[in-house]
Coordinates of N, CA and C in Angstrom, one line a residue:
Chain A
G1 N 113.5 116.8 17.5 CA 114.6 116.7 18.2 C 114.9 118.1 18.5
E2 N 115.9 118.7 19.5 CA 116.0 120.1 19.7 C 117.2 120.4 18.7
S3 N 117.1 121.7 18.3 CA 118.0 122.2 17.2 C 117.9 123.6 17.4
V4 N 119.2 124.2 17.2 CA 119.2 125.6 17.0 C 119.9 125.9 15.7
G5 N 119.4 126.7 15.0 CA 119.8 126.8 13.4 C 120.0 128.4 13.1
L6 N 120.7 128.6 12.1 CA 121.0 130.0 11.8 C 120.3 129.8 10.2
H7 N 120.0 131.2 9.9 CA 119.4 131.3 8.5 C 120.2 131.4 7.4
L8 N 121.4 131.8 7.6 CA 122.2 131.9 6.5 C 123.6 131.4 6.7
P9 N 124.0 130.5 5.7 CA 125.2 130.2 6.2 C 126.5 131.1 6.0
T10 N 126.2 132.1 5.1 CA 127.2 133.2 4.7 C 126.8 134.4 4.4
L11 N 127.4 135.4 5.3 CA 127.0 136.9 5.4 C 128.0 137.7 4.9
S12 N 127.8 138.3 3.9 CA 129.0 139.2 3.4 C 128.6 140.9 3.5
V13 N 129.3 141.4 4.4 CA 129.1 142.9 4.4 C 130.5 143.9 4.2
Q14 N 130.0 145.1 4.1 CA 131.0 146.1 3.9 C 131.8 146.5 5.1
E15 N 133.0 146.9 5.4 CA 133.4 147.3 6.2 C 132.6 148.5 6.6
G16 N 132.6 148.8 8.0 CA 132.0 150.0 8.5 C 130.2 149.9 8.4
D17 N 129.8 149.0 7.9 CA 128.3 148.9 7.7 C 128.2 147.8 9.2
N18 N 126.7 147.8 9.2 CA 126.2 146.9 10.3 C 125.8 145.7 10.0
S19 N 126.2 144.7 10.8 CA 125.9 143.1 10.5 C 124.8 142.8 11.3
I20 N 123.8 141.9 10.7 CA 122.7 141.3 11.4 C 123.0 139.8 11.1
I21 N 123.1 139.0 12.3 CA 123.1 137.5 12.1 C 121.8 136.9 12.8
N22 N 121.4 136.2 12.1 CA 120.3 135.5 12.8 C 120.1 134.1 13.2
C23 N 119.2 133.7 14.1 CA 119.2 132.3 14.8 C 117.8 131.9 15.0
A24 N 117.3 130.8 14.7 CA 116.2 130.2 15.1 C 116.2 129.0 16.1
Y25 N 115.7 129.2 16.9 CA 115.8 128.1 18.1 C 114.5 127.2 18.3
S26 N 114.4 126.0 18.6 CA 113.3 125.3 18.7 C 112.8 124.9 20.2
N27 N 113.7 124.9 21.2 CA 113.5 124.6 22.4 C 112.6 125.7 23.2
S28 N 111.4 125.9 23.3 CA 110.9 126.8 24.0 C 111.0 126.7 25.4
A29 N 111.5 125.8 26.2 CA 111.8 126.0 27.5 C 113.6 126.4 27.7
S30 N 114.2 126.5 26.7 CA 115.4 127.3 26.8 C 115.2 128.7 27.4
D31 N 116.4 128.9 28.5 CA 116.2 130.1 29.1 C 117.6 130.8 29.1
Y32 N 118.5 130.3 28.2 CA 119.6 131.1 28.3 C 120.3 130.7 26.7
F33 N 120.8 131.9 26.3 CA 121.1 131.8 24.8 C 122.7 132.6 24.9
I34 N 123.5 132.0 24.1 CA 124.7 132.4 23.9 C 125.4 132.7 22.5
W35 N 126.1 133.6 22.1 CA 126.8 134.1 20.7 C 128.1 133.7 20.9
Y36 N 128.7 132.9 20.1 CA 130.1 132.7 20.2 C 130.5 133.0 18.7
K37 N 132.0 133.4 18.7 CA 132.6 133.8 17.4 C 133.9 132.8 17.5
Q38 N 133.7 132.3 16.2 CA 135.2 131.2 16.1 C 135.9 131.7 15.1
E39 N 137.2 132.1 15.2 CA 138.3 132.6 14.2 C 138.9 131.2 13.5
S40 N 139.4 131.4 12.5 CA 139.9 130.3 11.7 C 141.2 129.8 12.8
G41 N 141.1 128.3 12.9 CA 142.2 127.9 13.8 C 142.1 127.8 15.3
K42 N 140.9 128.6 15.7 CA 140.8 128.9 17.2 C 139.6 128.1 17.5
G43 N 139.2 128.2 19.0 CA 138.0 127.4 19.6 C 137.0 128.6 19.5
P44 N 135.7 128.3 19.8 CA 134.9 129.3 19.9 C 135.0 130.4 21.1
Q45 N 134.8 131.6 20.8 CA 135.0 132.5 22.0 C 133.6 133.0 22.4
F46 N 133.3 133.4 23.7 CA 132.2 134.0 24.0 C 132.3 135.4 23.4
I47 N 131.0 135.9 22.8 CA 130.7 137.2 22.7 C 129.5 137.8 23.6
I48 N 128.6 137.6 23.6 CA 127.4 137.9 24.4 C 126.4 136.9 24.9
D49 N 125.8 137.1 25.8 CA 124.7 136.2 26.4 C 123.4 136.9 26.6
I50 N 122.4 136.1 26.8 CA 121.1 136.8 27.1 C 120.2 135.8 27.9
R51 N 119.6 136.1 28.7 CA 118.7 135.1 29.5 C 117.1 135.6 29.0
S52 N 116.3 134.5 29.3 CA 115.0 134.7 28.7 C 114.1 135.7 29.3
N53 N 114.4 136.2 30.3 CA 113.8 137.3 31.0 C 113.8 138.7 30.6
M54 N 115.0 138.8 29.3 CA 115.3 139.8 28.6 C 115.0 139.8 27.2
D55 N 114.8 140.8 26.6 CA 114.7 140.9 25.0 C 115.7 141.5 24.2
K56 N 116.8 142.2 25.1 CA 117.8 143.0 24.3 C 118.9 143.2 25.4
R57 N 120.1 143.1 24.8 CA 121.2 143.1 25.6 C 122.4 143.5 24.8
Q58 N 123.0 144.6 25.3 CA 123.8 145.3 24.6 C 125.2 145.1 25.2
G59 N 126.5 145.0 24.2 CA 127.8 144.9 24.7 C 128.6 145.9 23.9
Q60 N 130.0 145.7 23.7 CA 130.5 146.6 23.0 C 130.6 146.5 21.7
R61 N 130.0 147.2 21.0 CA 129.7 147.0 19.2 C 128.8 145.9 19.1
V62 N 128.2 145.1 19.9 CA 127.4 144.1 20.0 C 126.2 144.3 20.5
T63 N 125.0 143.5 19.8 CA 123.6 143.7 20.6 C 123.1 142.6 20.3
V64 N 122.4 141.8 21.2 CA 121.7 140.4 21.1 C 120.2 140.7 21.4
L65 N 119.4 140.5 20.4 CA 118.0 140.4 20.6 C 117.4 139.1 20.8
L66 N 116.4 138.9 21.6 CA 115.5 137.9 21.7 C 114.4 138.0 21.5
N67 N 113.5 137.3 20.7 CA 112.1 137.5 20.4 C 111.7 135.9 20.8
K68 N 111.0 135.8 22.0 CA 110.6 134.4 22.5 C 109.2 134.0 21.7
T69 N 108.6 134.8 21.4 CA 107.3 134.7 20.6 C 107.6 133.7 19.4
V70 N 108.7 134.0 18.6 CA 108.8 133.2 17.4 C 110.0 132.6 17.6
K71 N 110.7 132.5 18.8 CA 111.8 131.6 19.1 C 112.8 132.1 18.2
H72 N 113.3 133.5 18.1 CA 114.5 134.1 17.3 C 115.3 134.9 18.1
L73 N 116.5 134.7 17.6 CA 117.6 135.3 18.3 C 118.6 136.1 17.1
S74 N 119.0 137.2 17.4 CA 119.9 137.7 16.6 C 121.1 138.7 17.1
L75 N 122.1 138.6 16.4 CA 123.4 139.3 16.9 C 123.7 140.5 15.7
Q76 N 123.7 141.7 16.5 CA 123.9 142.7 15.6 C 125.3 143.4 15.9
I77 N 126.2 143.4 14.9 CA 127.3 144.2 15.2 C 127.5 145.3 14.4
A78 N 127.9 146.6 15.3 CA 128.0 147.7 14.8 C 129.4 148.0 14.0
A79 N 129.2 148.8 13.1 CA 130.4 149.2 12.3 C 131.4 148.0 12.3
T80 N 131.1 147.2 11.2 CA 131.7 145.7 11.3 C 133.2 146.0 10.7
Q81 N 134.2 145.5 11.4 CA 135.3 145.6 11.2 C 136.2 144.4 10.4
P82 N 137.2 144.2 9.8 CA 137.8 143.2 9.3 C 138.0 142.0 10.4
G83 N 138.6 142.5 11.5 CA 138.7 141.5 12.7 C 137.4 140.7 13.1
D84 N 136.4 141.3 12.6 CA 135.1 140.7 13.0 C 134.7 139.5 12.0
S85 N 135.5 139.2 10.9 CA 135.3 138.1 10.2 C 135.6 136.7 10.8
A86 N 134.8 136.0 10.8 CA 134.7 134.6 11.8 C 133.4 133.9 11.6
V87 N 133.3 132.8 11.9 CA 132.1 132.1 12.1 C 131.2 132.3 13.4
Y88 N 130.2 132.5 13.2 CA 129.4 133.0 14.3 C 128.3 131.9 14.8
F89 N 128.1 131.3 16.0 CA 127.2 130.2 16.5 C 126.5 130.9 17.6
C90 N 125.1 130.7 17.2 CA 124.4 130.7 18.6 C 124.3 129.5 19.1
A91 N 123.9 129.4 20.5 CA 123.7 128.2 21.4 C 122.8 128.4 22.3
E92 N 122.2 127.6 22.8 CA 121.1 127.6 23.9 C 121.6 126.7 24.7
N93 N 121.4 127.1 26.0 CA 121.7 126.2 27.2 C 120.4 126.1 27.9
P94 N 119.7 125.1 27.5 CA 118.5 124.4 28.3 C 118.6 124.0 29.5
R95 N 117.7 123.5 30.3 CA 117.6 123.3 31.7 C 118.6 122.0 31.9
T96 N 118.8 121.5 30.9 CA 119.6 120.2 31.0 C 121.2 120.4 31.3
G97 N 121.5 121.9 31.0 CA 123.0 122.4 31.3 C 123.8 122.3 30.2
K98 N 123.6 121.6 29.2 CA 124.3 121.3 27.9 C 124.0 122.2 27.0
L99 N 125.2 122.7 26.1 CA 125.0 123.7 25.0 C 124.5 123.0 23.7
I100 N 123.6 123.5 23.1 CA 123.0 123.2 21.7 C 123.5 124.2 20.7
F101 N 124.3 123.9 19.8 CA 124.7 124.6 18.7 C 123.9 124.9 17.5
G102 N 124.1 125.8 16.7 CA 123.5 125.8 15.5 C 124.7 125.7 14.8
Q103 N 124.4 125.7 13.2 CA 125.6 125.3 12.2 C 126.3 126.3 12.0
G104 N 126.1 127.9 12.3 CA 127.2 128.5 12.2 C 126.9 129.6 10.8
T105 N 127.2 130.8 10.9 CA 127.1 131.8 9.9 C 128.6 132.3 9.7
T106 N 129.1 132.2 8.5 CA 130.5 132.7 8.0 C 130.1 134.4 7.9
L107 N 130.9 135.3 8.8 CA 130.7 136.9 8.2 C 131.9 137.1 7.4
Q108 N 131.8 137.6 6.5 CA 132.9 138.0 5.5 C 132.8 139.6 5.5
V109 N 133.9 140.2 5.7 CA 133.9 141.7 5.7 C 134.7 142.2 4.6
K110 N 134.2 142.9 3.7 CA 134.9 143.3 2.7 C 135.5 144.6 3.0
P111 N 136.8 145.1 2.5 CA 137.3 146.3 2.6 C 136.9 147.4 1.7
Chain B
E1 N 143.5 134.0 25.8 CA 143.6 132.9 26.5 C 142.3 132.6 27.1
T2 N 141.7 131.5 27.4 CA 140.4 131.1 27.7 C 140.5 130.6 29.0
G3 N 141.8 130.3 29.2 CA 141.8 129.4 30.5 C 141.5 128.0 30.1
V4 N 141.3 127.5 29.1 CA 141.4 126.1 28.7 C 142.3 125.6 27.6
T5 N 143.5 124.7 28.0 CA 144.4 124.5 27.2 C 144.2 122.9 26.7
Q6 N 144.5 122.9 25.3 CA 144.4 121.6 24.7 C 145.9 121.2 24.2
T7 N 146.0 120.1 24.3 CA 147.2 119.7 23.5 C 147.2 118.1 23.2
P8 N 147.6 117.9 21.9 CA 148.4 118.8 21.1 C 147.4 119.6 20.1
R9 N 147.9 120.6 19.6 CA 147.1 121.5 18.7 C 146.8 120.6 17.2
H10 N 147.8 119.9 16.7 CA 147.4 119.2 15.7 C 148.1 117.6 15.9
L11 N 147.1 116.7 15.2 CA 147.7 115.4 15.6 C 147.4 114.6 14.2
V12 N 148.2 113.7 13.7 CA 148.0 113.0 12.6 C 148.4 111.7 13.1
M13 N 147.5 110.8 12.8 CA 147.6 109.1 13.5 C 147.1 108.2 12.2
G14 N 147.6 106.9 12.1 CA 147.2 106.1 11.4 C 145.9 105.2 12.1
M15 N 145.2 104.5 11.4 CA 144.0 103.9 11.8 C 144.4 102.9 12.8
T16 N 145.6 102.4 13.0 CA 146.0 101.5 13.9 C 146.8 102.0 15.1
N17 N 146.7 103.3 15.1 CA 147.5 104.0 16.5 C 146.5 104.1 17.7
K18 N 147.2 104.3 18.6 CA 146.7 104.9 19.9 C 147.4 106.2 20.4
K19 N 146.4 107.2 20.3 CA 146.9 108.4 21.0 C 146.0 109.0 22.0
S20 N 146.2 110.0 22.5 CA 145.2 110.6 23.5 C 145.5 112.1 23.5
L21 N 144.3 113.0 23.6 CA 144.2 114.3 23.7 C 143.9 114.6 25.1
K22 N 144.5 115.7 25.3 CA 144.7 116.2 26.7 C 143.9 117.7 26.8
C23 N 143.4 117.9 28.0 CA 142.6 119.3 28.1 C 142.8 119.6 29.6
E24 N 143.1 120.8 30.0 CA 143.4 121.2 31.3 C 142.4 122.6 31.4
Q25 N 141.7 122.8 32.4 CA 141.3 124.2 32.8 C 141.7 124.8 34.0
H26 N 141.9 125.9 33.9 CA 142.4 126.7 35.3 C 141.4 127.6 35.7
L27 N 140.2 127.5 35.4 CA 138.9 128.2 35.8 C 138.2 128.1 37.2
G28 N 138.6 126.6 37.6 CA 137.7 126.3 38.8 C 136.5 125.9 38.6
H29 N 136.3 125.4 37.2 CA 134.9 124.9 36.9 C 134.7 123.4 37.4
N30 N 133.6 122.9 37.3 CA 133.2 121.7 37.8 C 132.6 120.7 36.8
A31 N 132.4 121.2 35.6 CA 132.0 120.4 34.4 C 133.1 120.7 33.1
M32 N 133.2 119.5 32.7 CA 134.1 119.6 31.3 C 133.4 118.7 30.2
Y33 N 133.7 119.1 29.1 CA 133.0 118.6 27.9 C 134.0 118.3 26.7
W34 N 133.7 117.4 26.0 CA 134.4 117.3 24.6 C 133.1 117.3 23.5
Y35 N 133.7 118.1 22.7 CA 132.8 118.3 21.3 C 133.7 117.9 20.1
K36 N 132.9 117.7 19.1 CA 133.5 117.4 17.9 C 133.0 118.3 16.8
Q37 N 134.0 119.0 16.1 CA 133.5 120.0 15.2 C 134.1 119.4 13.7
S38 N 133.0 118.9 12.8 CA 133.4 118.5 11.4 C 133.0 119.5 10.5
A39 N 133.4 119.8 9.3 CA 133.2 120.8 8.4 C 131.6 120.7 8.0
K40 N 131.1 121.8 7.9 CA 129.7 122.1 7.6 C 128.5 121.3 8.5
K41 N 129.1 121.2 10.0 CA 128.1 120.3 10.7 C 128.2 121.3 12.1
P42 N 127.2 121.4 13.0 CA 127.1 122.1 14.2 C 128.1 121.2 15.1
L43 N 128.5 122.1 16.0 CA 129.4 121.2 17.1 C 128.5 120.1 17.6
E44 N 129.0 119.0 17.8 CA 128.4 117.7 18.0 C 129.1 117.4 19.6
L45 N 128.2 117.4 20.5 CA 128.5 117.0 22.2 C 128.9 115.7 22.1
M46 N 129.9 115.1 22.5 CA 130.5 113.6 22.8 C 130.4 113.1 24.1
F47 N 130.8 114.0 25.1 CA 131.0 113.5 26.5 C 130.7 114.8 27.5
V48 N 130.3 114.6 28.5 CA 130.0 115.6 29.6 C 130.4 114.8 31.0
Y49 N 131.3 115.5 31.7 CA 131.7 115.1 33.0 C 131.5 116.3 33.9
N50 N 130.6 115.9 35.0 CA 130.2 117.0 36.1 C 130.8 116.2 37.3
F51 N 131.7 117.2 38.0 CA 132.5 116.7 39.1 C 133.2 115.3 38.9
K52 N 133.8 115.3 38.0 CA 134.7 114.1 37.6 C 133.7 112.8 37.1
E53 N 132.6 112.9 37.3 CA 131.5 111.7 36.9 C 131.1 112.0 35.5
Q54 N 131.2 110.9 34.7 CA 130.7 111.0 33.2 C 129.0 111.1 33.3
T55 N 128.3 112.1 32.7 CA 126.9 112.1 32.9 C 126.3 112.0 31.4
E56 N 127.1 112.1 30.5 CA 126.5 112.0 29.2 C 127.6 111.4 28.2
N57 N 127.0 110.6 27.5 CA 127.8 110.0 26.4 C 126.7 110.0 25.1
N58 N 127.0 110.8 24.1 CA 126.1 111.1 23.2 C 126.3 110.0 21.9
S59 N 126.1 108.5 22.3 CA 126.0 107.4 21.4 C 127.5 107.8 20.8
V60 N 128.9 107.8 21.5 CA 129.8 107.8 20.7 C 130.5 106.6 20.5
P61 N 131.2 106.1 19.4 CA 131.8 104.9 19.2 C 132.8 104.6 20.4
S62 N 132.9 103.3 20.6 CA 134.0 103.0 21.6 C 135.3 103.0 21.3
R63 N 135.7 103.5 20.2 CA 137.0 103.7 19.9 C 137.3 105.1 20.5
F64 N 136.3 106.0 20.9 CA 136.6 107.2 21.8 C 136.7 106.7 23.3
S65 N 137.4 107.2 24.1 CA 137.4 106.6 25.4 C 137.7 107.9 26.4
P66 N 136.8 108.5 27.0 CA 137.2 109.8 27.8 C 137.6 109.3 29.2
E67 N 138.4 110.3 29.8 CA 139.0 110.0 31.1 C 139.0 111.3 31.8
C68 N 138.5 111.3 33.2 CA 138.4 112.9 33.7 C 139.1 112.6 35.2
P69 N 140.4 112.4 35.5 CA 141.0 112.0 36.7 C 140.7 113.2 37.7
N70 N 140.4 114.4 37.4 CA 140.0 115.4 38.3 C 139.0 116.4 37.7
S71 N 138.8 117.4 38.5 CA 137.9 118.5 37.7 C 138.5 119.1 36.6
S72 N 140.0 119.2 36.8 CA 140.7 120.1 36.0 C 141.2 119.5 34.9
H73 N 141.1 118.2 34.8 CA 141.9 117.5 33.5 C 140.8 116.6 32.7
L74 N 141.0 116.6 31.4 CA 140.2 115.9 30.8 C 141.0 115.2 29.6
F75 N 140.6 113.9 29.4 CA 141.3 113.3 28.4 C 140.4 112.5 27.3
L76 N 141.1 112.7 26.1 CA 140.2 111.8 25.2 C 141.1 110.8 24.5
H77 N 141.0 109.5 24.9 CA 142.0 108.2 24.1 C 141.3 107.9 23.1
L78 N 142.0 107.6 22.0 CA 141.7 107.2 20.8 C 142.4 106.0 20.0
H79 N 141.6 105.1 19.6 CA 142.5 104.0 19.0 C 141.3 103.3 18.0
T80 N 142.4 102.9 17.0 CA 141.6 102.5 15.8 C 140.4 103.3 15.3
L81 N 140.8 104.4 15.1 CA 140.0 105.4 14.4 C 140.0 105.3 12.9
Q82 N 138.9 105.9 12.4 CA 138.7 105.7 10.8 C 138.8 107.2 10.4
P83 N 139.1 107.2 9.0 CA 139.4 108.6 8.4 C 138.0 109.5 8.4
E84 N 136.8 109.1 8.8 CA 135.7 109.9 8.9 C 135.8 110.5 10.5
D85 N 136.6 110.2 11.1 CA 136.9 110.6 12.6 C 137.7 111.9 12.4
S86 N 138.4 112.2 11.4 CA 139.0 113.5 11.3 C 138.5 114.6 11.4
A87 N 138.9 115.5 12.5 CA 137.9 116.8 12.7 C 138.5 117.4 13.7
L88 N 138.1 118.7 14.1 CA 138.6 119.4 15.2 C 137.8 118.9 16.4
Y89 N 138.8 118.7 17.6 CA 138.1 118.3 18.9 C 138.3 119.3 19.8
L90 N 137.2 119.6 20.4 CA 137.1 120.8 21.2 C 136.6 120.6 22.7
C91 N 137.7 120.8 23.6 CA 137.3 120.8 25.1 C 136.6 121.9 25.6
A92 N 135.7 121.9 26.5 CA 135.2 123.0 27.2 C 134.9 122.8 28.5
S93 N 134.8 123.7 29.4 CA 134.4 123.7 30.6 C 133.4 124.8 31.1
S94 N 132.8 124.5 32.2 CA 131.8 125.5 32.7 C 131.4 125.2 34.3
Q95 N 130.9 126.3 34.8 CA 130.4 125.9 36.1 C 128.9 125.6 36.0
I96 N 128.7 124.3 36.4 CA 127.5 123.6 36.0 C 126.3 124.3 36.6
T97 N 126.4 124.9 38.0 CA 125.6 125.3 38.6 C 125.0 126.7 38.2
D98 N 125.6 127.3 37.2 CA 125.4 128.7 36.7 C 124.4 128.4 35.4
R99 N 124.6 127.2 35.1 CA 123.9 126.9 33.5 C 124.5 128.1 32.6
G100 N 125.7 128.3 32.7 CA 126.3 129.6 31.9 C 127.0 129.2 30.8
Q101 N 127.8 130.3 30.4 CA 128.5 130.0 29.4 C 129.8 128.6 29.5
A102 N 129.9 128.1 28.5 CA 131.1 127.3 28.4 C 132.3 127.9 27.7
F103 N 133.5 127.7 28.3 CA 134.5 128.3 27.9 C 135.4 127.1 27.1
F104 N 135.9 127.5 26.1 CA 136.5 126.5 25.0 C 137.9 126.6 25.0
G105 N 138.6 125.4 24.5 CA 140.0 125.5 24.3 C 140.1 125.7 22.8
Q106 N 141.6 125.7 22.4 CA 142.0 126.1 20.8 C 141.3 124.7 20.0
G107 N 141.2 123.7 20.7 CA 141.2 122.4 19.8 C 142.5 121.6 19.4
T108 N 142.2 120.4 19.2 CA 143.0 119.7 18.4 C 142.6 119.1 17.1
R109 N 143.1 119.5 16.1 CA 142.9 119.2 14.7 C 143.4 117.8 14.5
L110 N 142.6 116.7 14.4 CA 142.8 115.5 14.2 C 142.7 115.2 12.8
T111 N 143.9 114.4 12.2 CA 143.7 113.7 10.8 C 144.0 112.4 10.7
V112 N 142.9 111.6 10.5 CA 143.2 109.9 10.6 C 143.5 109.4 9.1
V113 N 144.8 109.1 9.1 CA 145.1 108.5 7.7 C 145.2 107.0 7.4

């Protein structure tokens, strides 16, 4: 069946370093991908998205890379801050219109 | 604030109780969703409503009963739940024609005792 997965359940980085969170997806027909951030006690919040006609998209301190050849998605966070500590989910929105989520990576930022 | 409001934020209920979760969106979206989030698991899609019509039920037990009276409101009626139903229940909305991002509420933390 369809699935979206993340490679590591937990990622620990030093404050100020760059973080890279990875995600593998299985549905080659998916044409839209989203990264969400979920802080403790809150619902998932949109960070950045990318459509399949692009391979890179940049936001404020965040960059999403899409490699359709190997069905891989990554989220790069520059100069990671304590406020970036959260669980990060990738999701694909295939042509069915519903979101399929991965399991999430917990980002821990060490001061 | 995401424009999606869920109440209550926390709920403790016994296995014989009946309760309802409420979701309201102020974004003008035409699709609403219920997700279940359990520890160590991906978000599980439970129900989808497009233009107030239920279009998906992901094999959810009948002890969960959704209701969508209009495109801005979504309810999840709960009865005779089991302890394993304890989880964070998230409501989301989107503009279905865009196939874009979904906006989530803060969730209701449900504990079944």
